[in-house]
Amino acid sequence: SDAHIRILKAKLRILQEELDQLSHEYYKKDDENANLCAKIKELEEDHTRLQKTTNIQQTQIEKHKALAEDFSQKCDALQLQVSALNKEIEHLKRSQKQAAGVHSTAEVRLNRALEEVEWLKTQLNKSKQMNKDKISEEHESRERLIAEKNTLQKQKAELIVGFKKQLKLIDILKRQKMHFEAAKLLSFTEEEFMKALDWGKL
């Protein structure tokens, strides 16, 4: 009947509008996908740069550790020398047979050794502080890297979920298109059938 045909045509218009809306959403999601892919690539490049920086900082920390160890060993060696010189001075003081010049030379050597010990202590403290600062920077850099890595993994997971939704949406669009074409074909077939009935009545 005409009413049935009008209903089918109305349904056809609704399906066409829904198809247009879904197509619009599909292209919109496709653009979002492209933006997410670009963001992931940018984050991966940042991750690579941060990893290189971390490696360089780790190398510097190892160098400072080695330098601090060297200073520490020199400081210990000089402390032994100072101890030996103190014993030597005490021995010279007890022995009046030793020349005054030897005593004076020992005092000079002791003072120089003490000055060098103080200098090495200062350098060692500086090196330890630098090493501590580097370790702190390394820790902050690693924490930042871990946070960015977690963000990257989360965005990857979201992208995968979005991609699966896109596939599901495409499948729904295909099915709706098939229903739309079937409804359109059915509409034309019923219309021709009604015309044939009208011709039969004449």
Coordinates of C-alpha atoms in Angstrom, one line a residue:
S1 CA 0.0 0.0 0.0
D2 CA 1.0 3.7 -0.3
A3 CA 1.3 3.9 3.5
H4 CA 3.7 1.0 3.6
I5 CA 5.8 2.5 0.8
R6 CA 5.9 5.9 2.7
I7 CA 7.0 4.1 5.8
L8 CA 9.8 2.3 3.9
K9 CA 10.9 5.6 2.3
A10 CA 10.9 7.3 5.7
K11 CA 13.0 4.4 7.1
L12 CA 15.3 4.7 4.1
R13 CA 15.8 8.4 4.8
I14 CA 16.6 7.7 8.4
L15 CA 19.1 5.0 7.4
Q16 CA 20.7 7.4 5.0
E17 CA 21.0 10.1 7.7
E18 CA 22.5 7.5 10.1
L19 CA 24.9 6.3 7.5
D20 CA 26.0 9.9 6.8
Q21 CA 26.5 10.5 10.5
L22 CA 28.5 7.3 11.0
S23 CA 30.6 8.2 8.0
H24 CA 31.3 11.6 9.5
E25 CA 32.3 10.0 12.8
Y26 CA 34.5 7.4 11.0
Y27 CA 36.5 10.1 9.2
K28 CA 36.7 12.1 12.5
K29 CA 38.1 9.0 14.3
D30 CA 40.5 8.4 11.5
D31 CA 41.9 11.9 11.9
E32 CA 42.2 11.3 15.7
N33 CA 44.0 8.0 14.9
A34 CA 46.5 9.9 12.8
N35 CA 47.1 12.5 15.5
L36 CA 47.7 9.8 18.1
C37 CA 50.2 8.0 15.9
A38 CA 52.1 11.2 15.4
K39 CA 52.1 11.8 19.2
I40 CA 53.3 8.3 19.8
K41 CA 56.2 8.8 17.4
E42 CA 57.1 12.1 19.1
L43 CA 57.1 10.5 22.5
E44 CA 59.2 7.6 21.3
E45 CA 61.8 10.1 19.9
D46 CA 61.7 12.0 23.3
H47 CA 62.3 8.6 25.0
T48 CA 65.3 7.9 22.8
R49 CA 66.8 11.4 23.5
L50 CA 66.2 11.0 27.3
Q51 CA 67.9 7.5 27.2
K52 CA 71.0 9.0 25.5
T53 CA 71.1 11.8 28.1
T54 CA 70.8 9.2 30.9
N55 CA 73.6 7.2 29.4
I56 CA 75.9 10.2 29.2
Q57 CA 75.0 11.2 32.8
Q58 CA 75.7 7.7 34.0
T59 CA 79.2 7.8 32.3
Q60 CA 80.0 11.1 34.0
I61 CA 78.9 9.7 37.4
E62 CA 81.2 6.7 36.9
K63 CA 84.1 9.1 36.1
H64 CA 83.4 11.2 39.2
K65 CA 83.2 8.0 41.3
A66 CA 86.6 6.9 39.9
L67 CA 88.1 10.4 40.6
A68 CA 86.7 10.4 44.1
E69 CA 88.2 6.9 44.7
D70 CA 91.5 8.2 43.4
F71 CA 91.4 11.2 45.7
S72 CA 90.5 9.0 48.7
Q73 CA 93.4 6.6 48.0
K74 CA 95.8 9.6 47.7
C75 CA 94.4 11.1 50.9
D76 CA 94.9 7.8 52.8
A77 CA 98.5 7.5 51.5
L78 CA 99.3 11.1 52.6
Q79 CA 97.7 10.4 56.0
L80 CA 100.2 7.5 56.3
Q81 CA 103.0 9.9 55.3
V82 CA 101.9 12.4 57.9
S83 CA 101.8 9.8 60.6
A84 CA 105.3 8.6 59.6
L85 CA 106.6 12.2 59.6
N86 CA 105.1 12.8 63.0
K87 CA 106.9 9.8 64.3
E88 CA 110.1 11.0 62.7
I89 CA 109.7 14.4 64.3
E90 CA 109.2 12.9 67.7
H91 CA 112.3 10.8 67.1
L92 CA 114.3 13.8 66.1
K93 CA 113.1 15.7 69.2
R94 CA 114.2 12.9 71.4
S95 CA 117.5 12.6 69.7
Q96 CA 119.8 15.6 70.3
K97 CA 122.4 14.1 68.0
Q98 CA 120.4 15.0 64.9
A99 CA 121.1 18.2 63.2
A100 CA 118.6 21.1 63.6
G101 CA 118.4 21.3 59.8
V102 CA 117.0 17.8 59.5
H103 CA 114.4 18.7 62.0
S104 CA 113.5 21.9 60.1
T105 CA 113.3 20.0 56.8
A106 CA 111.0 17.4 58.4
E107 CA 108.8 20.3 59.7
V108 CA 108.6 21.7 56.2
R109 CA 107.8 18.3 54.7
L110 CA 105.1 17.8 57.3
N111 CA 103.5 21.2 56.7
R112 CA 103.6 20.6 53.0
A113 CA 102.1 17.2 53.5
L114 CA 99.4 18.6 55.8
E115 CA 98.6 21.3 53.2
E116 CA 98.4 18.7 50.5
V117 CA 96.1 16.5 52.7
E118 CA 93.8 19.4 53.3
W119 CA 93.7 20.2 49.6
L120 CA 93.0 16.6 48.7
K121 CA 90.3 16.5 51.4
T122 CA 88.7 19.6 49.8
Q123 CA 88.9 18.1 46.3
L124 CA 87.4 14.8 47.7
N125 CA 84.5 16.7 49.3
K126 CA 83.9 18.6 46.1
S127 CA 84.0 15.4 44.1
K128 CA 81.6 13.7 46.5
Q129 CA 79.2 16.6 46.2
M130 CA 79.4 16.6 42.4
N131 CA 78.8 12.9 42.4
K132 CA 75.8 13.3 44.8
D133 CA 74.4 16.1 42.5
K134 CA 74.9 13.9 39.4
I135 CA 73.2 10.9 41.2
S136 CA 70.2 13.2 42.1
E137 CA 70.0 14.5 38.5
E138 CA 70.1 10.9 37.3
H139 CA 67.4 9.9 39.7
E140 CA 65.1 12.8 38.5
S141 CA 65.9 12.0 34.9
R142 CA 65.0 8.3 35.4
E143 CA 61.8 9.2 37.2
R144 CA 60.8 11.6 34.4
L145 CA 61.7 8.9 31.8
I146 CA 59.6 6.3 33.6
A147 CA 56.7 8.7 33.8
E148 CA 56.9 9.5 30.1
K149 CA 57.3 5.8 29.3
N150 CA 54.1 5.0 31.3
T151 CA 52.3 7.8 29.5
L152 CA 53.5 6.4 26.1
Q153 CA 52.3 2.9 27.1
K154 CA 48.9 4.3 28.2
Q155 CA 48.5 6.2 24.9
K156 CA 49.5 3.1 22.9
A157 CA 46.8 1.1 24.8
E158 CA 44.3 3.8 24.1
L159 CA 45.2 3.8 20.5
I160 CA 44.8 0.0 20.2
V161 CA 41.4 0.3 21.9
G162 CA 40.4 3.1 19.5
F163 CA 41.6 1.1 16.6
K164 CA 39.5 -1.9 17.6
K165 CA 36.5 0.4 18.0
Q166 CA 37.2 1.8 14.5
L167 CA 37.2 -1.8 13.1
K168 CA 33.9 -2.5 14.9
L169 CA 32.5 0.8 13.5
I170 CA 33.5 -0.1 10.0
D171 CA 31.9 -3.5 10.3
I172 CA 28.7 -1.8 11.6
L173 CA 28.8 0.6 8.7
K174 CA 29.2 -2.2 6.2
R175 CA 26.2 -4.1 7.7
Q176 CA 24.0 -1.0 7.7
K177 CA 25.0 -0.3 4.1
M178 CA 23.9 -3.8 3.2
H179 CA 20.6 -3.3 5.0
F180 CA 20.2 0.1 3.4
E181 CA 20.7 -1.4 -0.1
A182 CA 18.4 -4.3 0.7
A183 CA 15.7 -1.9 2.0
K184 CA 16.1 0.3 -1.1
L185 CA 15.8 -2.8 -3.4
L186 CA 12.7 -4.0 -1.5
S187 CA 11.2 -0.5 -1.7
F188 CA 11.6 -0.5 -5.5
T189 CA 10.3 -4.1 -5.8
E190 CA 7.2 -3.4 -3.8
E191 CA 6.5 -0.2 -5.8
E192 CA 6.7 -2.1 -9.1
F193 CA 4.4 -4.8 -7.6
M194 CA 1.8 -2.2 -6.6
K195 CA 1.9 -0.7 -10.1
A196 CA 1.4 -4.2 -11.5
L197 CA -1.7 -4.7 -9.3
D198 CA -3.0 -1.3 -10.4
W199 CA -2.6 -2.3 -14.0
G200 CA -4.4 -5.5 -13.3
K201 CA -7.4 -3.7 -11.8
L202 CA -7.7 -1.6 -15.0

